[in-house]
Short mmCIF file of N, CA and C in Angstrom, two decimals:
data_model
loop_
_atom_site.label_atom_id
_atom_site.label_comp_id
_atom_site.label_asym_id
_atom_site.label_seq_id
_atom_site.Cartn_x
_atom_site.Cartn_y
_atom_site.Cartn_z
N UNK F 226 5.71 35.30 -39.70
CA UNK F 226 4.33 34.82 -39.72
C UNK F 226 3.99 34.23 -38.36
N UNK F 227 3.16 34.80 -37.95
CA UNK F 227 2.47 34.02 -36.89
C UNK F 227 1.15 33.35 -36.59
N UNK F 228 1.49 31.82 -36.03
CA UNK F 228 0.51 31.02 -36.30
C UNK F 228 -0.11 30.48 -35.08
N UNK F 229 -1.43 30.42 -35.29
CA UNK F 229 -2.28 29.56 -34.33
C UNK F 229 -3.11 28.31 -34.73
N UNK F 230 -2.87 27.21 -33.76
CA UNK F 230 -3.54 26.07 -33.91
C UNK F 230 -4.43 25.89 -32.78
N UNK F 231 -5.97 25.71 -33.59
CA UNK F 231 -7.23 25.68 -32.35
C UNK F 231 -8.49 24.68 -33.37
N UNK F 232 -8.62 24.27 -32.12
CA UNK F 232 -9.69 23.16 -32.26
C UNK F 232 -9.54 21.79 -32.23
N UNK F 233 -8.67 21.12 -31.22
CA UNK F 233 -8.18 20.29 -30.00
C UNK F 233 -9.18 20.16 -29.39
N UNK F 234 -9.47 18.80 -28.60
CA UNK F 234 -10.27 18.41 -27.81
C UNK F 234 -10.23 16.54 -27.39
N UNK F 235 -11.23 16.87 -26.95
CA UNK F 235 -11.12 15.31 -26.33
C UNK F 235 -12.34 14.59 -26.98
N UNK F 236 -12.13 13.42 -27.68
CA UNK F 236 -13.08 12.46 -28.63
C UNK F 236 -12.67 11.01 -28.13
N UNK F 237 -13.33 10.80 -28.85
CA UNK F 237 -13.73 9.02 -28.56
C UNK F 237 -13.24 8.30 -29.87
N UNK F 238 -12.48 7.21 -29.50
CA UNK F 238 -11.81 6.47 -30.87
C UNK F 238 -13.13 6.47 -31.93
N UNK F 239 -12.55 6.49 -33.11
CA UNK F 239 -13.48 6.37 -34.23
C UNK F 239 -14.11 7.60 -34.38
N UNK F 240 -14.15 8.87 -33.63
CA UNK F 240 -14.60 10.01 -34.11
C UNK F 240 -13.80 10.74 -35.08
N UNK F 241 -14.26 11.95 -35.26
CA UNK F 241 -13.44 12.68 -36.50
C UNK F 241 -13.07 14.34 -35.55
N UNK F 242 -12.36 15.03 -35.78
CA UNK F 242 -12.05 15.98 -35.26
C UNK F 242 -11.25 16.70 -36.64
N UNK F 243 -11.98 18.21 -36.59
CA UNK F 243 -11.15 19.29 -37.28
C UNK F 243 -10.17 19.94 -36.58
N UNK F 244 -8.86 20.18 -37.20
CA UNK F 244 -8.01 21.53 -36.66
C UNK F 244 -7.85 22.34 -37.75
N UNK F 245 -7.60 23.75 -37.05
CA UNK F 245 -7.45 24.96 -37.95
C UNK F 245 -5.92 25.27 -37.42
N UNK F 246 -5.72 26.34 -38.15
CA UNK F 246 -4.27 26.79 -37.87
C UNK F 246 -4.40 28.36 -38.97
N UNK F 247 -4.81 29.61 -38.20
CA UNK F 247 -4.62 30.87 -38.96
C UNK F 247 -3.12 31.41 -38.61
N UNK F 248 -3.35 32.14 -40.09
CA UNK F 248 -1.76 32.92 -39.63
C UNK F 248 -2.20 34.35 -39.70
N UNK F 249 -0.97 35.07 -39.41
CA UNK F 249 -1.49 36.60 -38.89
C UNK F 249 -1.47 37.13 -40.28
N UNK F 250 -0.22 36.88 -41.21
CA UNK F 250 0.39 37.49 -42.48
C UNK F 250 -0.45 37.35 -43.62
N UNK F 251 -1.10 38.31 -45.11
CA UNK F 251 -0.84 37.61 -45.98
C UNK F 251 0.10 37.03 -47.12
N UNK F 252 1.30 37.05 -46.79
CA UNK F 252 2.69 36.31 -46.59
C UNK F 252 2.82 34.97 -46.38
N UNK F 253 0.82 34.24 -46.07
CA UNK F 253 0.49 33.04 -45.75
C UNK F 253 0.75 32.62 -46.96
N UNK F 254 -0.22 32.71 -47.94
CA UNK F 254 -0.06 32.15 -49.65
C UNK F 254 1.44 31.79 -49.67
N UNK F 255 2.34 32.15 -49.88
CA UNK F 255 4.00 31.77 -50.08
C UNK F 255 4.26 30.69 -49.22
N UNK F 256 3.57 30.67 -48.53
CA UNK F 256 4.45 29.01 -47.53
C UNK F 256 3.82 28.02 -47.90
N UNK F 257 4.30 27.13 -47.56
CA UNK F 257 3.94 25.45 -47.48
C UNK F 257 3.73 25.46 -45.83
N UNK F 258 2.96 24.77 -46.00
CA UNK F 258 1.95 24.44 -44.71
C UNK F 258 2.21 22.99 -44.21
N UNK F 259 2.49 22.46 -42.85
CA UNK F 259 2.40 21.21 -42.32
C UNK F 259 1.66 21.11 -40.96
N UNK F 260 1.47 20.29 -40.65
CA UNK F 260 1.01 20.09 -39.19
C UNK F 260 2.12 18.78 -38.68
N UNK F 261 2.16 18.68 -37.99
CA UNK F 261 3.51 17.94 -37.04
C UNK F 261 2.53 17.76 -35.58
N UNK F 262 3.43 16.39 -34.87
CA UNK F 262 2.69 16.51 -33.49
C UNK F 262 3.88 15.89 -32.14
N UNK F 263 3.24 16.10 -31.41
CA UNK F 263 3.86 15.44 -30.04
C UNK F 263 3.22 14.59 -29.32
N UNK F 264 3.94 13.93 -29.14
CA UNK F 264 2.97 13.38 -27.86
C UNK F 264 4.08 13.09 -26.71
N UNK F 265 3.66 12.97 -25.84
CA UNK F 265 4.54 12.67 -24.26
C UNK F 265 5.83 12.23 -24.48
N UNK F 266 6.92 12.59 -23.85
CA UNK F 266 8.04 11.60 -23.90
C UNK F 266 8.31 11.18 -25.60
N UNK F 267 7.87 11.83 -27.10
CA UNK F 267 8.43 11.38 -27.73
C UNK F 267 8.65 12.60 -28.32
N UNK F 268 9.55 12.48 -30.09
CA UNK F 268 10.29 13.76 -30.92
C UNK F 268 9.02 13.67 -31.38
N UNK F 269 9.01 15.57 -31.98
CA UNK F 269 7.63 15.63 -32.64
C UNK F 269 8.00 14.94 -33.92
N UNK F 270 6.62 15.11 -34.46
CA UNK F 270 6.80 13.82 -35.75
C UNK F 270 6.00 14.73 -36.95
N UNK F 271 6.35 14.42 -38.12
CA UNK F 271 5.55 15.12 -39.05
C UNK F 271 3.90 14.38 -39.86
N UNK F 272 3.16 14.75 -40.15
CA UNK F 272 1.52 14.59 -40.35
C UNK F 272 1.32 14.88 -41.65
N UNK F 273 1.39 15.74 -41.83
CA UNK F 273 0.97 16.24 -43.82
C UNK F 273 1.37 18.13 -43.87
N UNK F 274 1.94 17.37 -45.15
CA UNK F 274 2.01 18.96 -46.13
C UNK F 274 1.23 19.21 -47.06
N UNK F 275 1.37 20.75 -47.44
CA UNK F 275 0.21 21.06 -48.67
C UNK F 275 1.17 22.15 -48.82
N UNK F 276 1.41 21.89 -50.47
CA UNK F 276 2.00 23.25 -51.24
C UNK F 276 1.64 24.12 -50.98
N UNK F 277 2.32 25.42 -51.25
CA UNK F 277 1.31 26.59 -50.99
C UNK F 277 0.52 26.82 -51.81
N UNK F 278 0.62 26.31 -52.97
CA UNK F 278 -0.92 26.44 -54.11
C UNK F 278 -1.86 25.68 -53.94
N UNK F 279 -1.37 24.85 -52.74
CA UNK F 279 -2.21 23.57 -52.70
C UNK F 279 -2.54 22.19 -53.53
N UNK F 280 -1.85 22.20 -54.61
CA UNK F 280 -1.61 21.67 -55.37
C UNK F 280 -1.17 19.90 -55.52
N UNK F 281 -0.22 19.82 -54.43
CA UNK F 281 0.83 18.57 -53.87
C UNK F 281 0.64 18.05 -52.62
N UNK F 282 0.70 17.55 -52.09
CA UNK F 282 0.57 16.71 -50.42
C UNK F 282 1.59 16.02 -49.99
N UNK F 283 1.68 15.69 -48.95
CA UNK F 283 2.12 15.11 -48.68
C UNK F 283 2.45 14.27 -46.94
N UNK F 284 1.75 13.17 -46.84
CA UNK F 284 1.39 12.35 -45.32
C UNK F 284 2.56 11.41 -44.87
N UNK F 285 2.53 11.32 -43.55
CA UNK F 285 2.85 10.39 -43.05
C UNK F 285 2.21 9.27 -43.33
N UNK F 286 2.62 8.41 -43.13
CA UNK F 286 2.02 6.71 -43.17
C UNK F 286 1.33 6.52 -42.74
N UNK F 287 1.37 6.97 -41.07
CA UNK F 287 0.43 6.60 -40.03
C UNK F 287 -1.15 7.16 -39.69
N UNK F 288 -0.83 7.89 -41.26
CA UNK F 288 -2.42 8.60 -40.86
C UNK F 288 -2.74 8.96 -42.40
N UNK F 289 -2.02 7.95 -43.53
CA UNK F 289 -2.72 8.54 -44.66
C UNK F 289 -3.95 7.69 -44.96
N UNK F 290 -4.60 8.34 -45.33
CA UNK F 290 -6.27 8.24 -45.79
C UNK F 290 -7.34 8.30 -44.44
N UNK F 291 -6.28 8.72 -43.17
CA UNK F 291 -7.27 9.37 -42.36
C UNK F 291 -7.21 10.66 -41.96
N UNK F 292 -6.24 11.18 -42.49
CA UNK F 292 -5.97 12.95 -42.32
C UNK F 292 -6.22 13.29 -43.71
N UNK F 293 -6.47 14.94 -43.52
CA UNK F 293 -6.27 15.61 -44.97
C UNK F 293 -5.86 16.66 -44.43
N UNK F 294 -4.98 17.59 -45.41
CA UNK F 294 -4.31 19.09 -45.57
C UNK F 294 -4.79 19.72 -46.05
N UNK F 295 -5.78 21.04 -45.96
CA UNK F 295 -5.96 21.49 -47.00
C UNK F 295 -6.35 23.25 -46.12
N UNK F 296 -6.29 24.07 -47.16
CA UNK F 296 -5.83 25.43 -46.78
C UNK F 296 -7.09 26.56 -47.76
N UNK F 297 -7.19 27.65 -47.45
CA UNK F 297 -8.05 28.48 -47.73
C UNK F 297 -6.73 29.73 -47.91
N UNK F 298 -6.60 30.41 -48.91
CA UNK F 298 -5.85 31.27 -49.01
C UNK F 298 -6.26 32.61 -48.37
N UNK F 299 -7.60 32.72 -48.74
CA UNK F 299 -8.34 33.71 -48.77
C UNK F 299 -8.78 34.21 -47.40
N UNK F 300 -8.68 33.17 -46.31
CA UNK F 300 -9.20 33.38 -45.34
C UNK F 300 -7.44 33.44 -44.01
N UNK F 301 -6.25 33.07 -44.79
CA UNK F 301 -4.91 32.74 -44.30
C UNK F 301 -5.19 31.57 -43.27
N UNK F 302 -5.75 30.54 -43.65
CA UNK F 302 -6.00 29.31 -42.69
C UNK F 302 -5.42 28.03 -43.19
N UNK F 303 -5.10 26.87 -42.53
CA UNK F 303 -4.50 25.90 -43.07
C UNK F 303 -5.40 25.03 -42.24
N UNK F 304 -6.07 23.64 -42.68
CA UNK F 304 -6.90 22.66 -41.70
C UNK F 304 -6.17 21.41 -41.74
N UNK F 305 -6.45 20.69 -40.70
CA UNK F 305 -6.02 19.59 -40.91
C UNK F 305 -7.49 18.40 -40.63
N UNK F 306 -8.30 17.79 -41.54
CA UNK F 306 -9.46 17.00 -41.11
C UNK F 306 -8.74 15.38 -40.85
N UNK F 307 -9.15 15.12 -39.48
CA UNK F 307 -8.68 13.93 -38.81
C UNK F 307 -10.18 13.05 -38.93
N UNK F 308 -10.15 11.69 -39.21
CA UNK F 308 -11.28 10.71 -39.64
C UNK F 308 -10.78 9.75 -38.48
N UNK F 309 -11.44 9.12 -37.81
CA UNK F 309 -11.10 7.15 -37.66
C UNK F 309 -10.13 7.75 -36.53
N UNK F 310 -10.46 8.60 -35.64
CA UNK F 310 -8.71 8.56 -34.41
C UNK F 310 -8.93 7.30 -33.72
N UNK F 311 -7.60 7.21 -33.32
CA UNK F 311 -7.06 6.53 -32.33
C UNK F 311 -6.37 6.75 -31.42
N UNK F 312 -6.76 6.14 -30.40
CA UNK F 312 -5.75 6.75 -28.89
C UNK F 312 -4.67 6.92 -29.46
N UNK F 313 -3.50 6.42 -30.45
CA UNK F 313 -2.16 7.05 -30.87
C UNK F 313 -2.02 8.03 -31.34
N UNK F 314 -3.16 8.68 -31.44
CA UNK F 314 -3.31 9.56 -32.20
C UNK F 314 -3.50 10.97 -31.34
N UNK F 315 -2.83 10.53 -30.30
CA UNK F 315 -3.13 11.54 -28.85
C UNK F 315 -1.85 12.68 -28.82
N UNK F 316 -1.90 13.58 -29.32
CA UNK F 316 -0.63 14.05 -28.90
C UNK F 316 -0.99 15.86 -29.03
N UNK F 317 0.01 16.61 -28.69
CA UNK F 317 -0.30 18.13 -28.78
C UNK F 317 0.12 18.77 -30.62
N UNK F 318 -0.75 19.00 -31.32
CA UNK F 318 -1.03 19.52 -32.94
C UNK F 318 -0.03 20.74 -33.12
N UNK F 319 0.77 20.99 -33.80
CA UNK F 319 1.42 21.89 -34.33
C UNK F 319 1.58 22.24 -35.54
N UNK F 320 0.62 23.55 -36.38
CA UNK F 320 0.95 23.70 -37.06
C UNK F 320 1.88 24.55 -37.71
N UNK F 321 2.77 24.79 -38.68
CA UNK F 321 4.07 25.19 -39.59
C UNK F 321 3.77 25.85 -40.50
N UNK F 322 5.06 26.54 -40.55
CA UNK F 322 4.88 26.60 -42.41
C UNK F 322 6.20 27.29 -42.84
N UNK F 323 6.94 26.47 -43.99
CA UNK F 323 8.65 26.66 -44.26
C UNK F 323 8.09 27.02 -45.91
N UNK F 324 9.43 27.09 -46.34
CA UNK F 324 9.53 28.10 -47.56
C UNK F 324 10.30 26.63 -48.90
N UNK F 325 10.70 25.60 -47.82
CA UNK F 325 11.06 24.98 -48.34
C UNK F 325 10.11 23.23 -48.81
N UNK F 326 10.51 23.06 -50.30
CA UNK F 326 8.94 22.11 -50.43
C UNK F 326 10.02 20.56 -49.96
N UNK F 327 9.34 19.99 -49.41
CA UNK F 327 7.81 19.61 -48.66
C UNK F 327 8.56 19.94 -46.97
N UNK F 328 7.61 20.59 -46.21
CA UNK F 328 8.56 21.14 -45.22
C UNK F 328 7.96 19.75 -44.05
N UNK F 329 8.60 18.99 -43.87
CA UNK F 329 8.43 17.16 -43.40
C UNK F 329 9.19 17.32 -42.63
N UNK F 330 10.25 18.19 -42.04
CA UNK F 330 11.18 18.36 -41.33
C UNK F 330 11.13 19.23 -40.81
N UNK F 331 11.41 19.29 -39.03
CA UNK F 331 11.78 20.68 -38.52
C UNK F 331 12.72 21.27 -38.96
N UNK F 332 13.74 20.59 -39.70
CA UNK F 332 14.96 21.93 -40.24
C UNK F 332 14.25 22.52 -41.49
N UNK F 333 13.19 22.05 -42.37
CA UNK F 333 12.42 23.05 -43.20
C UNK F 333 11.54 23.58 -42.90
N UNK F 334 11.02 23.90 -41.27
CA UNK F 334 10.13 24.82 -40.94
C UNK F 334 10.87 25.73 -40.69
N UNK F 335 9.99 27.38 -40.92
CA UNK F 335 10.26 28.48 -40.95
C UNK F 335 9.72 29.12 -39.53
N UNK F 336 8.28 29.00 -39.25
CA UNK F 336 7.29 29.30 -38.43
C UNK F 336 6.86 28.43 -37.64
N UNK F 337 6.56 28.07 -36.17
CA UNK F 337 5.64 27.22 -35.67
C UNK F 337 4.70 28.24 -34.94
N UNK F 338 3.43 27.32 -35.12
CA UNK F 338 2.42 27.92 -34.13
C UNK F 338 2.16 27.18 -33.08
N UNK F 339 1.41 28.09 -32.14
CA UNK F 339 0.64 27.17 -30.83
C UNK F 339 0.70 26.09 -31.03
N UNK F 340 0.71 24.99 -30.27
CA UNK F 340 -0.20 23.87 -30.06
C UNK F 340 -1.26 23.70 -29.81
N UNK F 341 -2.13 22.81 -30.27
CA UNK F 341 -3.52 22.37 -29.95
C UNK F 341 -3.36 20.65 -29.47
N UNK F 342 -3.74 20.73 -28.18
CA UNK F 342 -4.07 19.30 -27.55
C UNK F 342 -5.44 18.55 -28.59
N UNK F 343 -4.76 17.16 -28.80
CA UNK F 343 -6.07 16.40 -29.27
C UNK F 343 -5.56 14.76 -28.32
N UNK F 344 -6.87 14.84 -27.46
CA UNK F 344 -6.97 13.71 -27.08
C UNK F 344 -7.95 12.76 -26.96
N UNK F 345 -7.57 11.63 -27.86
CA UNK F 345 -8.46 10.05 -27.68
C UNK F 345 -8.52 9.58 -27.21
N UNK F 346 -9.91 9.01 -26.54
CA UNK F 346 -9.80 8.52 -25.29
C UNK F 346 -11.12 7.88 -25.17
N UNK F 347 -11.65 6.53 -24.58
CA UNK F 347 -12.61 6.07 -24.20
C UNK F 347 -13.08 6.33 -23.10
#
């Protein structure tokens, strides 16, 4: 499966920013979906999962009730809607997708896609 993450940019604390993440396959439906990130000088870190039925979730701490996961089967897309950023919240977007539930870990990703830069900034 191959994946792309687009719609990165540069915002202002307290804005909201969408990312997408299509895959090439429809082989999409069967995975579990995450987004994970980087930022400078640190290990990437994991963000949220969504079953592949969509059904289950699952966030990091640092961004629950300001991210959401959620996926379109129909279209092979996975989003991630970001609310309330914060400059920590600066890092390059990667989205996944492993076979294994809840894929929170790079050893349960299967696939990574592109990165998408998102940066906060005044």
């Amino acid at each position: 499966v191959q994946l792309q993450a687009y719609g990165g940019g540069l915002v202002q604390p307290g804005d909201s920013l969408r990312l997408s993440c299509a895959a090439s396959e429809r082989t999409f439906k069967t995975y579990h979906m995450s987004w994970f990130r980087q930022a400078p000088g640190k290990e990437r870190e994991f963000m949220a999962a969504l079953y592949r039925l969509g059904t289950n979730t699952n966030y990091a701490n640092s961004v629950k009730g300001r991210f959401t996961i959620s996926r379109d089967n129909a279209k092979n897309t996975v989003y991630l809607q970001m609310n309330s950023l914060k400059p920590e919240d600066t890092a390059v977007y990667y989205c996944a997708a492993g076979s294994t539930w809840p894929p929170t870990t790079p050893t349960r990703v299967n696939f990574w896609g592109r990165g998408t830069q998102v940066t906060v900034s005044s």
